[in-house]
C-alpha positions as a Markdown table, in Angstrom:
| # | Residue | x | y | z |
|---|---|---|---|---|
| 1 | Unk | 42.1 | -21.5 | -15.0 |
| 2 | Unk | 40.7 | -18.9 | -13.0 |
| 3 | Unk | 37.7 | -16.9 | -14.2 |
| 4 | Unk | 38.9 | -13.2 | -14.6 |
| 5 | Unk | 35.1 | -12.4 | -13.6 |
| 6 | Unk | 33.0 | -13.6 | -11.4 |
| 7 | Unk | 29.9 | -11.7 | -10.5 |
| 8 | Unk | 29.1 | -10.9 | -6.8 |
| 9 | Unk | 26.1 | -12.3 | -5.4 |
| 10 | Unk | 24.0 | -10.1 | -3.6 |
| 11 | Unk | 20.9 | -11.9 | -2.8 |
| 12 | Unk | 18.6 | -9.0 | -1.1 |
| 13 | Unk | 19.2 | -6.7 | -4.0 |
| 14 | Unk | 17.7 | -9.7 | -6.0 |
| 15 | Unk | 15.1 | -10.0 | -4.1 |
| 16 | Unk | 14.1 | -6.7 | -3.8 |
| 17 | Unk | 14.3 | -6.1 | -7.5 |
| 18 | Unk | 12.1 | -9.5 | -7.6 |
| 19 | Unk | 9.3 | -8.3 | -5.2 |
| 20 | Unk | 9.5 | -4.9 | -7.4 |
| 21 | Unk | 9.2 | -6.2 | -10.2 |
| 22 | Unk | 6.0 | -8.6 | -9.5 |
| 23 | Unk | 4.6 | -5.1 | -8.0 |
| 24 | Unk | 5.1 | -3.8 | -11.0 |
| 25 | Unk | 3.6 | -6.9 | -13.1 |
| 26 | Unk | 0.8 | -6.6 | -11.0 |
| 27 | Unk | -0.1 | -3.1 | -11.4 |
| 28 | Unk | 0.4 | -3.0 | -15.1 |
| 29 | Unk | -1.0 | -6.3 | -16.3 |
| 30 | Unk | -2.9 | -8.0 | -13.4 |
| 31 | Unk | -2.0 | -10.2 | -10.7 |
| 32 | Unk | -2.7 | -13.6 | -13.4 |
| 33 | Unk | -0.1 | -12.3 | -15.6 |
| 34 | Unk | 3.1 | -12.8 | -12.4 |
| 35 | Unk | 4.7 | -15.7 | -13.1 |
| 36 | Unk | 8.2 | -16.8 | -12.5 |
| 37 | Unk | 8.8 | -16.8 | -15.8 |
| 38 | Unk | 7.5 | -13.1 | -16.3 |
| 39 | Unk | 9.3 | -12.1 | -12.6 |
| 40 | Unk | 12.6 | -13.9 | -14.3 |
| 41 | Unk | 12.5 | -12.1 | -17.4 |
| 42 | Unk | 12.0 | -8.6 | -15.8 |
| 43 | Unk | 15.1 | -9.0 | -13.5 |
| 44 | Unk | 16.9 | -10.3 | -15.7 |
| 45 | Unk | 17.7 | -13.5 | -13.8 |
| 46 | Unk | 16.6 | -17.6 | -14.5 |
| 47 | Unk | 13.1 | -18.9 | -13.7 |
| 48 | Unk | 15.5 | -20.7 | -11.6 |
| 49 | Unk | 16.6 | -17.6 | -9.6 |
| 50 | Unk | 12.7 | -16.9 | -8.9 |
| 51 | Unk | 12.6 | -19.8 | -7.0 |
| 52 | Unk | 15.2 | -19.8 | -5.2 |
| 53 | Unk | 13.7 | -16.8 | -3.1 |
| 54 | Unk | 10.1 | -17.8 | -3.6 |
| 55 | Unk | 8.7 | -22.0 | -3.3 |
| 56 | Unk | 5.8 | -20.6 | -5.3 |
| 57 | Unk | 3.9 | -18.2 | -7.1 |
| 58 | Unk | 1.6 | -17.9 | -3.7 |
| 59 | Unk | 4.6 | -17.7 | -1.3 |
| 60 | Unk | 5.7 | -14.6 | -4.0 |
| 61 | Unk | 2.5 | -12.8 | -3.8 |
| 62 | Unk | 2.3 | -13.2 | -0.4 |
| 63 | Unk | 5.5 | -11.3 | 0.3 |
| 64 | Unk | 5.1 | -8.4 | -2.2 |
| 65 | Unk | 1.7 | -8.2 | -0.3 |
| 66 | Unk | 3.4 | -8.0 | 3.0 |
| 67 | Unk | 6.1 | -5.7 | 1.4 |
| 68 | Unk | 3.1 | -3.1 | 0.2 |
| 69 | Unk | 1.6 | -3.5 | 3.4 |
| 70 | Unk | 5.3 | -2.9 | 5.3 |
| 71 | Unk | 5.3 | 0.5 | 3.7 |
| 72 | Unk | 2.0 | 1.7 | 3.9 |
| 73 | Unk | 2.3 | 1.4 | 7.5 |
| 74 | Unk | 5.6 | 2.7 | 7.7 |
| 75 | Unk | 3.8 | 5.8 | 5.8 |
| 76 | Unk | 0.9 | 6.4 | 8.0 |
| 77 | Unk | 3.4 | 5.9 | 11.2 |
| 78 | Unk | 5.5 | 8.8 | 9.8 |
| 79 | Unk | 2.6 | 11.2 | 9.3 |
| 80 | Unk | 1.1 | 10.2 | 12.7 |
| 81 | Unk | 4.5 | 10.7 | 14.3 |
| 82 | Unk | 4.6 | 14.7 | 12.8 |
| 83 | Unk | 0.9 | 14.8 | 13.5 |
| 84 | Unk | 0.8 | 17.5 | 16.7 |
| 85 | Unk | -2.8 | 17.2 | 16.9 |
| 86 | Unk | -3.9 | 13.5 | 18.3 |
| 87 | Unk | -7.8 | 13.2 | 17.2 |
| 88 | Unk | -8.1 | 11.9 | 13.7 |
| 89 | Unk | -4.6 | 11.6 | 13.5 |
| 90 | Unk | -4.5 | 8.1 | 12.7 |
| 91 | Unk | -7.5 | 9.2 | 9.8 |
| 92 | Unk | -5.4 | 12.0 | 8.6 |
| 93 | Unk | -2.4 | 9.8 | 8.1 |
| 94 | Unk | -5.1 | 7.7 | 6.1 |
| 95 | Unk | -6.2 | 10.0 | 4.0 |
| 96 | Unk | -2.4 | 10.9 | 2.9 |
| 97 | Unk | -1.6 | 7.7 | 2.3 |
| 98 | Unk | -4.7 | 6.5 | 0.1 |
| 99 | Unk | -4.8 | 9.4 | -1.9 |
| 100 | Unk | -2.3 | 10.2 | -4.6 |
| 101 | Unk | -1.3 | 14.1 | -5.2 |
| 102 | Unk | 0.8 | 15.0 | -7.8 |
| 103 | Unk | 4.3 | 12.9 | -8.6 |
| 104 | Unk | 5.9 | 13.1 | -5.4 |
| 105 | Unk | 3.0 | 10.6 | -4.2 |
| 106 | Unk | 3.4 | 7.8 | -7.3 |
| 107 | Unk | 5.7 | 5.5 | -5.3 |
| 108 | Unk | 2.7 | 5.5 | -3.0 |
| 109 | Unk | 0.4 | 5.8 | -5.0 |
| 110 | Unk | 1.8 | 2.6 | -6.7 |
| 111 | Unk | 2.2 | 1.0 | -3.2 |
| 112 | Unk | -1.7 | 1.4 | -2.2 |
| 113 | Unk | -2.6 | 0.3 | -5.9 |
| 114 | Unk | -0.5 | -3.0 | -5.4 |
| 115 | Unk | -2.1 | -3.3 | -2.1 |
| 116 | Unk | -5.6 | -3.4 | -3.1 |
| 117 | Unk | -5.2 | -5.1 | -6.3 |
| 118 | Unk | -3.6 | -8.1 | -4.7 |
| 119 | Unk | -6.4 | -8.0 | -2.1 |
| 120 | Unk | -9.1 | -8.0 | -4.7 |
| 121 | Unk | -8.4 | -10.6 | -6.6 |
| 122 | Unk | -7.2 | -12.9 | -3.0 |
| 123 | Unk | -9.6 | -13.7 | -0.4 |
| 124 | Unk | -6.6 | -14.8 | 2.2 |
| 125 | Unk | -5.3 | -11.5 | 1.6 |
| 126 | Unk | -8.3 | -9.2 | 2.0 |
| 127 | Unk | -8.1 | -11.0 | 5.4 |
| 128 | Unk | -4.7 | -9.9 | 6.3 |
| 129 | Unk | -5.8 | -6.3 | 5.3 |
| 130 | Unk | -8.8 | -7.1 | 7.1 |
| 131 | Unk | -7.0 | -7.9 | 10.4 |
| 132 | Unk | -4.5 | -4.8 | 9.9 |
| 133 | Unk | -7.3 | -2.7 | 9.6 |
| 134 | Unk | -9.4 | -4.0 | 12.6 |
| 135 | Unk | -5.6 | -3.6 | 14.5 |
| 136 | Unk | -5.0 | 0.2 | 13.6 |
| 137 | Unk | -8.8 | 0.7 | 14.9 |
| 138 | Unk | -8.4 | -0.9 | 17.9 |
| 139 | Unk | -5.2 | 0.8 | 19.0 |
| 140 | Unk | -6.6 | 4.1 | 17.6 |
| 141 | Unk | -9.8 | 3.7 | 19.1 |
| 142 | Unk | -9.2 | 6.8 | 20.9 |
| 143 | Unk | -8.8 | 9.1 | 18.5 |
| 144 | Unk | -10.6 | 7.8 | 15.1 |
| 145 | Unk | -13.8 | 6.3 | 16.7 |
| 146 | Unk | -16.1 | 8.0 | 15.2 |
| 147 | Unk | -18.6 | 8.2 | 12.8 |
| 148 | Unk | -17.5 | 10.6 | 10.4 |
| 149 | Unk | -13.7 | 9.5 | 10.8 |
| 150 | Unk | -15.1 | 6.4 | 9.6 |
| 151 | Unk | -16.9 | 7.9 | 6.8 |
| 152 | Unk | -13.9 | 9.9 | 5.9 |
| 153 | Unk | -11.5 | 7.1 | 5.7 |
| 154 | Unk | -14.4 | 5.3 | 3.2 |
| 155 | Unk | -14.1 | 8.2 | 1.2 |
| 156 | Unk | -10.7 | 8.4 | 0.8 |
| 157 | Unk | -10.8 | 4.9 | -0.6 |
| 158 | Unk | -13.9 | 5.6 | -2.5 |
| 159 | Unk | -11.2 | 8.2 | -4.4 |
| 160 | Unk | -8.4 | 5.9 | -4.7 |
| 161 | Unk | -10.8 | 4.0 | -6.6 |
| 162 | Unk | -12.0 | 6.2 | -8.8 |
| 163 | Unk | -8.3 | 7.4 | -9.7 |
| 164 | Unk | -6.8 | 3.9 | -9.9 |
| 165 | Unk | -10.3 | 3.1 | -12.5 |
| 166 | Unk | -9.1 | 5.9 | -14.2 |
| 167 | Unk | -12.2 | 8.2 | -13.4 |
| 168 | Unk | -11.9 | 11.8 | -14.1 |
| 169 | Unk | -11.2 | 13.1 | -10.3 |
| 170 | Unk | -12.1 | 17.3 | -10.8 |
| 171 | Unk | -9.9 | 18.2 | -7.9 |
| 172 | Unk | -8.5 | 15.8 | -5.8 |
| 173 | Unk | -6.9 | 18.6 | -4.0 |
| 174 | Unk | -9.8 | 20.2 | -2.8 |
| 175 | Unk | -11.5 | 16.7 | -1.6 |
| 176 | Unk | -8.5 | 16.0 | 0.5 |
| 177 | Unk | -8.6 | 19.2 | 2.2 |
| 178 | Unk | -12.2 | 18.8 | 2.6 |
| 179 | Unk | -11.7 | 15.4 | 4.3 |
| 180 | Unk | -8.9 | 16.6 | 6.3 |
| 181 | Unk | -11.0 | 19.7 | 7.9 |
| 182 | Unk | -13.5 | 16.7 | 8.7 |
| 183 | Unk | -11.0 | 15.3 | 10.8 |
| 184 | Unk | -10.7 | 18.5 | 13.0 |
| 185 | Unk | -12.7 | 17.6 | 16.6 |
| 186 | Unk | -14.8 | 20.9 | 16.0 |
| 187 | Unk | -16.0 | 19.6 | 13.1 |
| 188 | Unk | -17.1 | 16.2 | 14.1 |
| 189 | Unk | -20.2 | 16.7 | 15.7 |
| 190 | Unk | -20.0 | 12.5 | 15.9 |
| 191 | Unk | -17.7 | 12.6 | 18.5 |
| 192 | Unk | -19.7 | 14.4 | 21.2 |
């Protein structure tokens, strides 16, 4: 006898919904609380399942890491890409990508808060960030070596902070335009 259904398999749209969920898991509840178990359950597949994509609970972490990173690099490429003006490009792009406006930025919003999380509560993976980081400066050495570029990319993650800690941010609007002008040449006085 035949069964009448048999479901598809379709093992990158259970992956993907794995590494979102554990995203998730880790925004909401902290990075202790992703388990297979946990992962399994908010799928909607077996524990079993969970491991079949992942050996371990590191290997898992590891790749929603390198997912988050994936796309917040993907983001600041885009806005460098429609970027006409080169200086502070690479900062600008930073800036858009750390800080959070409104709903049409919660996906990356949710992206950069998945990103740090995981990094604060893992050494090996503040090192990967590390390394990213020191990467983008070097190859943007250029046109974001300065200064104040540097002090304006700290601020933008001194904000994200402060919004993902739940501290009452007055108008984020205004700061990001502030730290965009800062990224204008004729305002860097660093630079010279």
């Amino acid at each position: 006898m035949e069964n009448a259904y048999k479901r598809k398999k379709q093992p990158e749209v259970i992956r993907r919904a794995l590494l979102d969920q554990a995203a998730r898991i880790t925004l909401e509840q902290g990075l202790s609380k992703v388990t297979f178990q946990a992962v399994a359950d908010a799928v909607g597949v077996t524990k079993g399942g969970v491991m079949h994509h992942f050996s371990t609970k590191n290997a898992l972490v590891l790749e929603v890491f390198n997912d988050a990173m994936a796309k917040f690099e993907a983001e600041v490429n885009a806005a460098m890409s429609d970027d006409p003006v080169k200086y502070g490009s690479f900062t600008r792009a930073y800036i858009d990508a750390t800080i959070s406006l409104g709903e049409q930025g919660q996906e990356e919003y949710d992206n950069q808060a998945t990103l740090y999380v995981l990094m604060l509560g893992d050494s090996e993976l503040r090192e990967l960030w590390a390394k990213w980081a020191n990467e983008q400066l070097k190859k943007h050495a250029a046109t974001d070596n300065t200064e104040t570029l540097c002090m304006v990319r700290l601020v933008a993650d001194g904000i994200w902070l402060s919004d993902f800690s739940g501290i009452d941010i007055a108008d984020k609007q205004s700061l990001r335009d502030r730290l965009i002008k800062m990224t204008q040449r004729d305002f860097d006085t660093s630079s010279n």
